[in-house]
Coordinates of C-alpha atoms and ligand atoms in Angstrom, one line a residue:
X1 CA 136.9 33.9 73.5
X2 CA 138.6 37.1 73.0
X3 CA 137.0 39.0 70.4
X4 CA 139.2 42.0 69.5
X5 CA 138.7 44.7 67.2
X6 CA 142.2 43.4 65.7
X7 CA 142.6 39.9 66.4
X8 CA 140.8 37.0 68.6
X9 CA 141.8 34.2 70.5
X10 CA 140.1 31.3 71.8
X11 CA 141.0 29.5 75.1
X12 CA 140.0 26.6 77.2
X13 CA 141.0 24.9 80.0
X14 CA 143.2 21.6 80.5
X15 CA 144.4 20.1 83.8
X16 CA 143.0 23.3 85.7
X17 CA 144.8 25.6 83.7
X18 CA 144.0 27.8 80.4
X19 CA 145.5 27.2 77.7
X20 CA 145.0 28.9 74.0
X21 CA 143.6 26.9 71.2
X22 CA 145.3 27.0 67.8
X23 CA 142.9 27.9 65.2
X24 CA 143.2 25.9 61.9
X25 CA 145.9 27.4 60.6
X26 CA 147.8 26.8 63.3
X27 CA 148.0 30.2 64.9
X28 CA 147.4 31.3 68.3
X29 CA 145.7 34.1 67.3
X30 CA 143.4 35.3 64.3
X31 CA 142.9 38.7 63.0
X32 CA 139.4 39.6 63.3
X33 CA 139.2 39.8 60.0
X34 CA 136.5 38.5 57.2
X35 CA 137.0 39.0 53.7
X36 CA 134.3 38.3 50.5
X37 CA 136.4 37.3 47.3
X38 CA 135.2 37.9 43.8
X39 CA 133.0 34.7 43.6
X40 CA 131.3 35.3 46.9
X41 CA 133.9 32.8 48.9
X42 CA 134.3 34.2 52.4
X43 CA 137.8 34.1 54.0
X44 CA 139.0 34.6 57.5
X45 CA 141.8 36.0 59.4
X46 CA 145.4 35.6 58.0
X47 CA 144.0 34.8 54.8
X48 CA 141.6 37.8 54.8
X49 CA 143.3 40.1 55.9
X50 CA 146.4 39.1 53.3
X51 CA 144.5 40.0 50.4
X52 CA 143.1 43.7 51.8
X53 CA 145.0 45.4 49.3
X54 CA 143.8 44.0 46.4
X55 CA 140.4 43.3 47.9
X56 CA 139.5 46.5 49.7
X57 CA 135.7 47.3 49.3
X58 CA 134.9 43.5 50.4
X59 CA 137.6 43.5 53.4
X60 CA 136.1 43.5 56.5
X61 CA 138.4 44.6 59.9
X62 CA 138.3 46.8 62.9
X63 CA 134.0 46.0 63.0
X64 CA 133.8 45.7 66.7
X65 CA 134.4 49.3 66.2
X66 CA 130.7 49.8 64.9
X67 CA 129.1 47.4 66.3
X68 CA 125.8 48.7 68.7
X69 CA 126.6 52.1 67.1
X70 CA 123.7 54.4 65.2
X71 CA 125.8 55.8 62.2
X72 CA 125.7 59.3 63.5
X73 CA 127.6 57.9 66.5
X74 CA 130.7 57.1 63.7
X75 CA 130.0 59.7 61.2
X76 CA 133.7 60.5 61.7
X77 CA 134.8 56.8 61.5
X78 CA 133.3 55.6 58.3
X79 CA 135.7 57.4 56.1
X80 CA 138.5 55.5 58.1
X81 CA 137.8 52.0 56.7
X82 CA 138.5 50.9 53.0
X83 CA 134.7 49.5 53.0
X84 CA 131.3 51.1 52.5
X85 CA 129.4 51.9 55.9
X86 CA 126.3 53.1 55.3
X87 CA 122.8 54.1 57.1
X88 CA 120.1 51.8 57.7
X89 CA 116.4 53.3 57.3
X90 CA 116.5 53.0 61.5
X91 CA 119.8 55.0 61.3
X92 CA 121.8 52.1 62.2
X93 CA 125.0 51.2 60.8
X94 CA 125.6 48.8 57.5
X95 CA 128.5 47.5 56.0
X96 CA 128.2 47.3 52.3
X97 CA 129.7 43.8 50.4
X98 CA 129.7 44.8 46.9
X99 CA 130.9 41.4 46.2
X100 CA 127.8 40.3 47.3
X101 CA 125.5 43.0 46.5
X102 CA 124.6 42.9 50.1
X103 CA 124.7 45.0 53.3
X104 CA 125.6 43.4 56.6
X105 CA 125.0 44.2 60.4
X106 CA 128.2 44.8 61.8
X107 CA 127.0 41.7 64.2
X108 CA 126.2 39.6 61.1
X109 CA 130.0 39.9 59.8
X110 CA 131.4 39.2 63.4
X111 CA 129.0 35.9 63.3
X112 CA 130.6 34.4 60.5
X113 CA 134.2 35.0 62.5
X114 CA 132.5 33.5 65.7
X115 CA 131.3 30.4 63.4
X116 CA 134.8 29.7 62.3
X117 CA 136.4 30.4 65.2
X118 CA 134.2 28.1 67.1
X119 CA 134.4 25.6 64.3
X120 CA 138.4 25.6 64.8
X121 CA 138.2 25.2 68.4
X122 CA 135.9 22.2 67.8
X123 CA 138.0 20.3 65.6
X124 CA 141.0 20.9 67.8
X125 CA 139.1 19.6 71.0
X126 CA 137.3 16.7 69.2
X127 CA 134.3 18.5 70.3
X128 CA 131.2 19.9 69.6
X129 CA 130.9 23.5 71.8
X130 CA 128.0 25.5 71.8
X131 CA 128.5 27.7 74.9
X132 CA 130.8 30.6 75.4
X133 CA 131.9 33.3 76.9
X134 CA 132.7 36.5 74.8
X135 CA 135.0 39.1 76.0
X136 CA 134.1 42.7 75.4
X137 CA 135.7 46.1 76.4
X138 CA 134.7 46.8 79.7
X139 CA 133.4 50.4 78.7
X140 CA 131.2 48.9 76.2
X141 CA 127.4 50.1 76.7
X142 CA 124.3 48.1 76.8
X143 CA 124.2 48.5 72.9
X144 CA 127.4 47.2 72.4
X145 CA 127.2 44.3 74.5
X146 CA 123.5 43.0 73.3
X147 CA 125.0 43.5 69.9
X148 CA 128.1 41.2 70.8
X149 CA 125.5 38.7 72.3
X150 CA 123.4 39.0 68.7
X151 CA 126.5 38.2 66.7
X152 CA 126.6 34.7 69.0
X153 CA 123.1 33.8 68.5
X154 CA 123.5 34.7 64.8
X155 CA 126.6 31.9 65.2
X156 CA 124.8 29.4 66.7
X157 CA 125.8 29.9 70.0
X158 CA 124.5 30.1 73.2
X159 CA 126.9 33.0 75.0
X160 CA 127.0 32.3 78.6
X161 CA 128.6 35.6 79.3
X162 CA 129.9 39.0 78.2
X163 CA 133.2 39.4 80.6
X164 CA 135.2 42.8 80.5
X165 CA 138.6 42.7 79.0
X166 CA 140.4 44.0 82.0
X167 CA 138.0 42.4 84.7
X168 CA 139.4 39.1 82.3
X169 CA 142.6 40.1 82.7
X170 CA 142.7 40.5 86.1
X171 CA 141.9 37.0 86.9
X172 CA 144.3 35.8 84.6
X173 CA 146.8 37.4 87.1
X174 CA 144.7 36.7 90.0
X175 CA 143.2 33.4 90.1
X176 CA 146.2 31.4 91.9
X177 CA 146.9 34.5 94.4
X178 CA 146.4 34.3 98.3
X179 CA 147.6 37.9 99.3
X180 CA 145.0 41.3 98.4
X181 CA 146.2 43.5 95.8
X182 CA 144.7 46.7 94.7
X183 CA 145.6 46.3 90.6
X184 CA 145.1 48.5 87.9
X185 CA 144.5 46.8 84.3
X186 CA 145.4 49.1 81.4
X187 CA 144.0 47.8 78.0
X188 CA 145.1 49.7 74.9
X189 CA 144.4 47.4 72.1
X190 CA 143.4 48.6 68.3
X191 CA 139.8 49.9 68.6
X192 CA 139.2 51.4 72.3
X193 CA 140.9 51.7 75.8
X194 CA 139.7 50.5 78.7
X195 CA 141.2 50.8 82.6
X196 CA 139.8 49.3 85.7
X197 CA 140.9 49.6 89.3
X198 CA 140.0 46.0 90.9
X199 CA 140.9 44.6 94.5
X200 CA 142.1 41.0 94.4
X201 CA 142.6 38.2 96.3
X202 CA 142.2 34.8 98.2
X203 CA 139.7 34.1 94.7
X204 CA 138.1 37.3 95.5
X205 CA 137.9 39.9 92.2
X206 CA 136.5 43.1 92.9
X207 CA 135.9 45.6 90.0
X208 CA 135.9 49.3 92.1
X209 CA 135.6 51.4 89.0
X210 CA 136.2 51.1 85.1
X211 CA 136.6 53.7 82.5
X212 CA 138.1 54.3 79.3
X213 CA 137.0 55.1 75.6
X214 CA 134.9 52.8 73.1
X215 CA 136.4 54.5 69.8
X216 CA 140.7 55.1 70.7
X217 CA 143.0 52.0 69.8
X218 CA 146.1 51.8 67.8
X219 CA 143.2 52.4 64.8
X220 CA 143.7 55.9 66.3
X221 CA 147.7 56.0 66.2
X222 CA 147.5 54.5 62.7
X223 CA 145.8 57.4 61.5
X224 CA 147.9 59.8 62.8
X225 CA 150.5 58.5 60.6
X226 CA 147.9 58.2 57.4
X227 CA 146.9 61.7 57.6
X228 CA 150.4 63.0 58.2
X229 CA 151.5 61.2 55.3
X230 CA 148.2 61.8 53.1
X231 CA 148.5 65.3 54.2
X232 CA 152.5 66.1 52.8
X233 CA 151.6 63.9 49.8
X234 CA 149.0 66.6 49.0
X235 CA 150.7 68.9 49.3
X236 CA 153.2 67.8 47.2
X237 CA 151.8 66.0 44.6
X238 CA 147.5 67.5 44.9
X239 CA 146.2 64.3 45.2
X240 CA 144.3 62.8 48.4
X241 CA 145.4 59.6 48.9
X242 CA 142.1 59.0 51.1
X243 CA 140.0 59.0 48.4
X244 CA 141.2 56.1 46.8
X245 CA 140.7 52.9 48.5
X246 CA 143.4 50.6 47.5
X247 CA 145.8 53.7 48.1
X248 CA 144.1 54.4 51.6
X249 CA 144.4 50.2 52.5
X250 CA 148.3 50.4 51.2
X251 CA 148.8 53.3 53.5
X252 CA 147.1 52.1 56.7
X253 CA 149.7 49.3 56.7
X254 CA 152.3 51.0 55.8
X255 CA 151.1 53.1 59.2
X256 CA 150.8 50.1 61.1
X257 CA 154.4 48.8 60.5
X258 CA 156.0 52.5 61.3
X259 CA 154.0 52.5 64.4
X260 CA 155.3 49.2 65.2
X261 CA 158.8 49.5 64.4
X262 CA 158.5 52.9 66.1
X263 CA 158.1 51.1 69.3
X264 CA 161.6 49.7 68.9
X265 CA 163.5 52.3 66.6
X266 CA 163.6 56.0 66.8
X267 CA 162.5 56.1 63.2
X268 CA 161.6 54.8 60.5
X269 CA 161.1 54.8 56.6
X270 CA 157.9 54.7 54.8
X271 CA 158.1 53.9 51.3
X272 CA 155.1 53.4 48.9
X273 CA 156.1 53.1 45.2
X274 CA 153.7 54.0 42.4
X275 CA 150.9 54.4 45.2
X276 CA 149.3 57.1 43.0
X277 CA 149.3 57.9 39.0
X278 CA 148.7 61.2 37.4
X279 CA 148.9 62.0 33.5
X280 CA 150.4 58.5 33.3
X281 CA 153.6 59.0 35.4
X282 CA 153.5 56.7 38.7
X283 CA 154.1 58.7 41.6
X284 CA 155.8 57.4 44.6
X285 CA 155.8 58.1 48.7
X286 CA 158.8 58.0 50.5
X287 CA 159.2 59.4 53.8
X288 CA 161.4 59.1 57.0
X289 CA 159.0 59.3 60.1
X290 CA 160.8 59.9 63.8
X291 CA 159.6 58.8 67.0
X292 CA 159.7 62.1 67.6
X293 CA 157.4 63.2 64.7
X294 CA 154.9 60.7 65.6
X295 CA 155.2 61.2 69.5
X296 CA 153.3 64.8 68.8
X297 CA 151.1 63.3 65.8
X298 CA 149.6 61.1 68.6
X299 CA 150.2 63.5 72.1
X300 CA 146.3 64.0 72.1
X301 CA 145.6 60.1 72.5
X302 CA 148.1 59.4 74.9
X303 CA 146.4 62.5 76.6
X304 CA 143.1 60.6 76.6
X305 CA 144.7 57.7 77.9
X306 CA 146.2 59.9 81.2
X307 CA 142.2 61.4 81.6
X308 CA 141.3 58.2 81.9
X309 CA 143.0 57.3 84.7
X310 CA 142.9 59.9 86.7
X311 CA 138.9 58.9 86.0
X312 CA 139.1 56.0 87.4
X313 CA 141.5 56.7 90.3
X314 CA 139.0 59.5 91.1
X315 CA 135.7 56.9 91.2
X316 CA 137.5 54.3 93.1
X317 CA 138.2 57.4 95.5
X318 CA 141.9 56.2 95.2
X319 CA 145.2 57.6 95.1
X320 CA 148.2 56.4 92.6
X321 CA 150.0 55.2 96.0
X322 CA 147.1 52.9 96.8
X323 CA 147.7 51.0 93.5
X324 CA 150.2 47.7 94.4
X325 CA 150.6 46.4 90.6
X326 CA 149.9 48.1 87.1
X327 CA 148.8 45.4 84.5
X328 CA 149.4 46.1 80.7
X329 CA 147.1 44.6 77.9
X330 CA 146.9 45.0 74.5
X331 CA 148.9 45.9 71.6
X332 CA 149.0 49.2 72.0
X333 CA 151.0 49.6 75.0
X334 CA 153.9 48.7 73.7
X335 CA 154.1 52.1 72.4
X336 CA 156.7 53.8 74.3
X337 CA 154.7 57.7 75.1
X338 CA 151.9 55.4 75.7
X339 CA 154.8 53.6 78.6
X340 CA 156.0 57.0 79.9
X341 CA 152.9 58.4 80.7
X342 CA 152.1 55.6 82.7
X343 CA 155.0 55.5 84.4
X344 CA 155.1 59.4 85.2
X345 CA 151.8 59.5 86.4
X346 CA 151.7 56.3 88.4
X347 CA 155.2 56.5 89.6
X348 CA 155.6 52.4 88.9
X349 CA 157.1 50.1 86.2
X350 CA 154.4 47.8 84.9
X351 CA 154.4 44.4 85.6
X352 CA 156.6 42.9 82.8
X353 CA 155.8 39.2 83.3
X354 CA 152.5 39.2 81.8
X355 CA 151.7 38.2 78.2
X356 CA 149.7 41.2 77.1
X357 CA 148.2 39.6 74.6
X358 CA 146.7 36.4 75.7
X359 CA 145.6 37.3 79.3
X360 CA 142.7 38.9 78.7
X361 CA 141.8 35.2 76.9
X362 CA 143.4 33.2 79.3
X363 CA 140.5 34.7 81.8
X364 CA 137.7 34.3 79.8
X365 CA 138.8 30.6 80.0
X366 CA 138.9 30.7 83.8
X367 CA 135.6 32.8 83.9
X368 CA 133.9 30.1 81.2
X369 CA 135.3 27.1 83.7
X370 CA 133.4 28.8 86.7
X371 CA 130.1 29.5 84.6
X372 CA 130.6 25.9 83.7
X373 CA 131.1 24.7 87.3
X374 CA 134.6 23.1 86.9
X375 CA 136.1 25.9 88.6
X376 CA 134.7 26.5 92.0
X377 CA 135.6 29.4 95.1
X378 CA 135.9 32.3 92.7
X379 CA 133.9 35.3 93.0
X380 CA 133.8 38.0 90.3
X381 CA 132.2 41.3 91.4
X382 CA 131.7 43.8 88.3
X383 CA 130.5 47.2 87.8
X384 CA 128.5 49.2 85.2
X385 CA 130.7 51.3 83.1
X386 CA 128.5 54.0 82.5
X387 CA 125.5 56.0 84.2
X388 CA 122.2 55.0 83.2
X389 CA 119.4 57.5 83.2
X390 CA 115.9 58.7 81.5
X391 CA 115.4 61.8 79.8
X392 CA 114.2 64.7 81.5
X393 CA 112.3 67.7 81.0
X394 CA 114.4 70.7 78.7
X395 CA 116.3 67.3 77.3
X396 CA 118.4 66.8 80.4
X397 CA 119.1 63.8 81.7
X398 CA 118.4 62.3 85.1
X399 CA 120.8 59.6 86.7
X400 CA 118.8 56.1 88.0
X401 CA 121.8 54.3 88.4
X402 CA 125.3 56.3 88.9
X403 CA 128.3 55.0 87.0
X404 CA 130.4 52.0 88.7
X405 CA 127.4 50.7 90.3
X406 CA 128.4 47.2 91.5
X407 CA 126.4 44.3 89.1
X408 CA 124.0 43.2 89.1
X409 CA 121.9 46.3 90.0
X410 CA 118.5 47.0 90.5
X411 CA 116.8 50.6 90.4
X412 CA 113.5 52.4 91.5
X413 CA 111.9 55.2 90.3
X414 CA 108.6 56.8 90.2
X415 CA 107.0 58.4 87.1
X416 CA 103.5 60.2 86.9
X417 CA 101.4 60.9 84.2
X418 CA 100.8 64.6 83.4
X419 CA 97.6 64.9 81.3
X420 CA 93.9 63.1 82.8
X421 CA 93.6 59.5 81.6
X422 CA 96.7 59.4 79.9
X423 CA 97.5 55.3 79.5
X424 CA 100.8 55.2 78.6
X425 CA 103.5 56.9 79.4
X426 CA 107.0 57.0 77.2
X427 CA 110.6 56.9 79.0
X428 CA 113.3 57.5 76.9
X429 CA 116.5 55.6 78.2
X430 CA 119.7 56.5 77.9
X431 CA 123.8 55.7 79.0
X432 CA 126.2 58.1 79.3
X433 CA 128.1 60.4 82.0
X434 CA 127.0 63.8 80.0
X435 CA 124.1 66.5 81.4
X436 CA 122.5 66.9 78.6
X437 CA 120.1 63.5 76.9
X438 CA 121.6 64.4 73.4
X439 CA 124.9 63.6 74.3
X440 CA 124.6 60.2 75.8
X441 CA 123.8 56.8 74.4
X442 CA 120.2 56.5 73.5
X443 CA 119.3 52.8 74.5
X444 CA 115.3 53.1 73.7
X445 CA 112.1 53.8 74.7
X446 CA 110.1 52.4 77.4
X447 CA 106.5 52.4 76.9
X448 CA 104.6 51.7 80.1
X449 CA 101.1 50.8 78.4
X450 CA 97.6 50.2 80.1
X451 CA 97.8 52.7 82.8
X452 CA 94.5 52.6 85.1
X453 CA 92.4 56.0 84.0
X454 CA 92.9 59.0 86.8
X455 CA 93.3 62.3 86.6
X456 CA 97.1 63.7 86.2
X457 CA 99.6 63.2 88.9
X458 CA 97.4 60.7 90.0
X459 CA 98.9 56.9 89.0
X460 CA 102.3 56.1 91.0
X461 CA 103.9 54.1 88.9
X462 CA 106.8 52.7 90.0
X463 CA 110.0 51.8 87.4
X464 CA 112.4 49.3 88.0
X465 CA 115.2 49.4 86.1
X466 CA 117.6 46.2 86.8
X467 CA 121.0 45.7 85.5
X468 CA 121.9 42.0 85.3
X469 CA 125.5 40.1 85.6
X470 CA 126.0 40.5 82.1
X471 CA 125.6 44.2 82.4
X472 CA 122.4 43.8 80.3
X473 CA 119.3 46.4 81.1
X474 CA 116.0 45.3 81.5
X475 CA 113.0 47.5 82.3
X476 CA 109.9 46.3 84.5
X477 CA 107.1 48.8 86.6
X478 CA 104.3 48.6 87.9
X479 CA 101.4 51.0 89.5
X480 CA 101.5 51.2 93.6
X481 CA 98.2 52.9 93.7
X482 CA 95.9 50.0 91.8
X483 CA 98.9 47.3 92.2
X484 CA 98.7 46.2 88.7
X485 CA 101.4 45.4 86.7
X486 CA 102.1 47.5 83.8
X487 CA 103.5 45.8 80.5
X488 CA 106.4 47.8 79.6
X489 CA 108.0 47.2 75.5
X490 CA 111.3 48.4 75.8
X491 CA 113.0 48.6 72.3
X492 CA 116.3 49.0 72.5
X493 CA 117.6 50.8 69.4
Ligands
ADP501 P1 142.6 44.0 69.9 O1 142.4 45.3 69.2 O2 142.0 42.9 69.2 O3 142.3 44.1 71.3 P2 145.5 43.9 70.4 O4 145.4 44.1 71.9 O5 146.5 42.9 69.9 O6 144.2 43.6 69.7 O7 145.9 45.4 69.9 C1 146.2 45.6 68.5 C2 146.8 46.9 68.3 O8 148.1 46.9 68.9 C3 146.9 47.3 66.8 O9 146.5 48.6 66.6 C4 148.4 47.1 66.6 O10 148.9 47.9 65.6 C5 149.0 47.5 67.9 N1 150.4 47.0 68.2 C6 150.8 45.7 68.1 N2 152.1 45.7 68.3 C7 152.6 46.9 68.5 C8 153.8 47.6 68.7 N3 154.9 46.8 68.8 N4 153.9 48.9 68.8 C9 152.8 49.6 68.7 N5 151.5 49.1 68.5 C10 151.4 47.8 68.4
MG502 MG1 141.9 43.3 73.1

């Protein structure tokens, strides 16, 4: 399964090939979209996302854009979405379903999607699944990707494996080729961007390094347009659209079909009657946008995008020459600045015959028919996103395993105690590319308990910090100098 932060799509496999199952609608896709009406019914997809407008507060899209996230990591998202995202008591992030009178775990409102999804798939197959797959952006962090594996238990489900989007994507493209290609997949879809450089061939897929960003999509774009819009109207009329939610849902898809049509047209026209009233007179929006206008809304994302690259061209120690294909997923790179910067700065047309939106799908089929043992001589070799480290003294942190690290992993490293007969010792774990601890992804704390008694600097305890195919963390150590094992309880937050 595909599980976008827009839409999802399941896939299997029929006479060696993937195919895409229809969910019950009859759709090839489903917005990833779950909706609670009046009388506590949940709806899904199409039919969620259809009544958004009238059924803000209790409309629940673009999650996977919170999920694994504390709420100080989205502080800036929350006012983004026409629902209530709130703070746990653990600082985590809730969604608020007044509908229900209830708060969900982003996790808990991606279950129910899974459950349907699943369900779908099952009645189309005659079958009764319980494994699967999940796809997740490849720059997705530990937190993200246990929290993705949470939302599949909560489902009933036994997830086999969390693939990257592009690794997926690339053996889509990949799995009948005999020649070696070095490819670059670029995945823009609506909640983050993710590019890998991989080398395939003859069955072989090779990640070399992956980067991207967890929180820029067409989400991103979208708001451009919003707070241009929200902005004039202000202006004009002193009212902030933002703060009213049915106004703020009416406008976000107003944004989304300008975008969209932008990607064709060189503008376009907005036009939002009675979209705000004041001293009973209904006041309307209408506005041309160009693609000019919207070109230097959004110039700072597309920006993001080129950093990216040059990221990941840098850590595969690669040049733009060495690159033989460019692969394009996700919605989002149909927009046409997001097309030219591509093309200036990796001086190549994309491949065209690729179906952007199903590849990434297609290979999670191929992936679940190997984990399955249908599918034999393929070979998938994936990295790490993302640096993993403890904190250090003066609240820096200290790299244990360096960024595009092939998977799985495994890591030593030796800590000390500093006061005599300490018995524990506390190592705080964290993700992240920055120098300081404060600016990367807290994952936990590691408490090594029942260390022998000696005086300071005495016990040599060794760490081992192992990253497994799923790019999950685990945390194991024991002390050289007695060679007892030392229970660690690693919480991951
Ligand atoms: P996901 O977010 O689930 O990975 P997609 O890859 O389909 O999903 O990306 C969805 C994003 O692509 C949305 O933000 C959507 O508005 C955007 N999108 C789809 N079609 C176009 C288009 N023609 N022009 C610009 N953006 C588009
Ligand atoms: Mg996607």
């Amino acid at each position: 399964m595909d599980l976008g932060t827009t839409k999802s799509i399941v896939t299997g496999i029929s006479g060696g090939k993937p195919i895409v199952l229809e969910n019950a609608e009859g759709f090839r896709t489903t917005p990833s979209v779950v909706a609670f009406g009046k009388n506590g019914n949940c709806l899904f997809g199409e039919t969620a996302k259809r009544q958004a407008v009238t059924n803000p507060e209790n409309t629940f899209y673009s999650v996977l854009r919170f999920i694994g996230r504390s709420y100080e990591e989205v502080r800036n998202e929350v006012t983004k979405v026409t629902y209530n995202v709130q703070k746990d008591n653990n600082g985590n992030v809730k969604l608020f379903c007044p509908a229900l009178n209830k708060q969900f775990a982003p996790e808990e409102i991606l279950a129910q999607l899974l459950c349907k999804l699943v369900e779908d798939a099952n009645k189309k197959l005659d079958g009764s699944f319980t494994q699967i797959a999940i796809v997740v952006p490849a720059y997705f962090n530990d937190s993200q990707r246990q929290a993705v594996r949470d939302a599949g238990k909560l489902a009933g489900l036994e997830v086999l494996r969390i693939i990257n989007e592009t690794t997926a994507a690339a053996l889509a493209y990949g799995f009948d080729k005999k020649s070696n290609e070095t490819i670059l997949v670029f995945d823009l879809g609506g909640g983050s961007f993710n590019v890998s450089v991989l080398e395939v061939g003859d069955g072989v897929f090779e990640v070399l390094a992956t980067s991207g960003d967890t929180l820029l999509g067409g989400d991103d774009f979208d708001w451009k347009i919003v707070d241009y819009l929200a902005n004039e109207f202000e202006v004009d009329q002193n009212i902030d659209l933002r703060k009213d939610r049915q106004a703020l849902q009416r406008l976000i898809e107003a944004a989304q079909k300008a975008k969209t049509e932008l990607s064709s047209a060189t503008q376009t026209e907005i036009n939002l009657p009675c979209i705000a009233v004041t001293q009973n007179s209904p006041k309307h929006l209408d506005r041309t946008v160009t693609r000019t206008r919207f070109e230097k809304l959004c110039s700072d994302l597309v920006d993001r995008c080129r950093v990216g690259i040059e990221n990941v061209l840098r850590d595969a120690k690669l040049n733009k020459s060495d690159i033989d294909e460019v692969l394009l997923i996700g919605g989002s790179t149909r927009i046409p600045a997001v097309q030219e910067m591509l093309k200036n700065l990796l001086g190549k047309e994309p491949k065209q015959n690729i179906n952007r939106d199903e590849v990434v799908a297609l290979g999670a089929a191929i992936q679940g028919s190997v984990l399955g043992g249908a599918m034999t001589g393929i070979l998938l070799l994936d990295v790490t996103p993302l640096s993993l480290g403890v904190e250090t003294l003066g609240g820096s942190m200290t790299n244990i395993i360096p960024r595009n690290t092939a998977v799985p992993t495994k890591f030593v490293d030796n800590f000390s105690t500093t006061e005599d007969g300490q018995n524990n010792v506390k190592i705080h774990i964290l993700q992240g590319d920055a120098e300081l601890a404060k600016h990367n992804k807290s994952l936990g704390f590691s408490c090594l308990n029942g260390i022998p008694p000696a005086s300071k600097g005495v016990p040599q305890i060794e760490v081992i910090f192992e990253i497994n195919v799923y790019g999950f963390l685990s945390v194991s150590a024991w002390d050289k100098r007695t060679q007892t094992s030392i229970t660690v309880n690693f919480d991951p937050q």
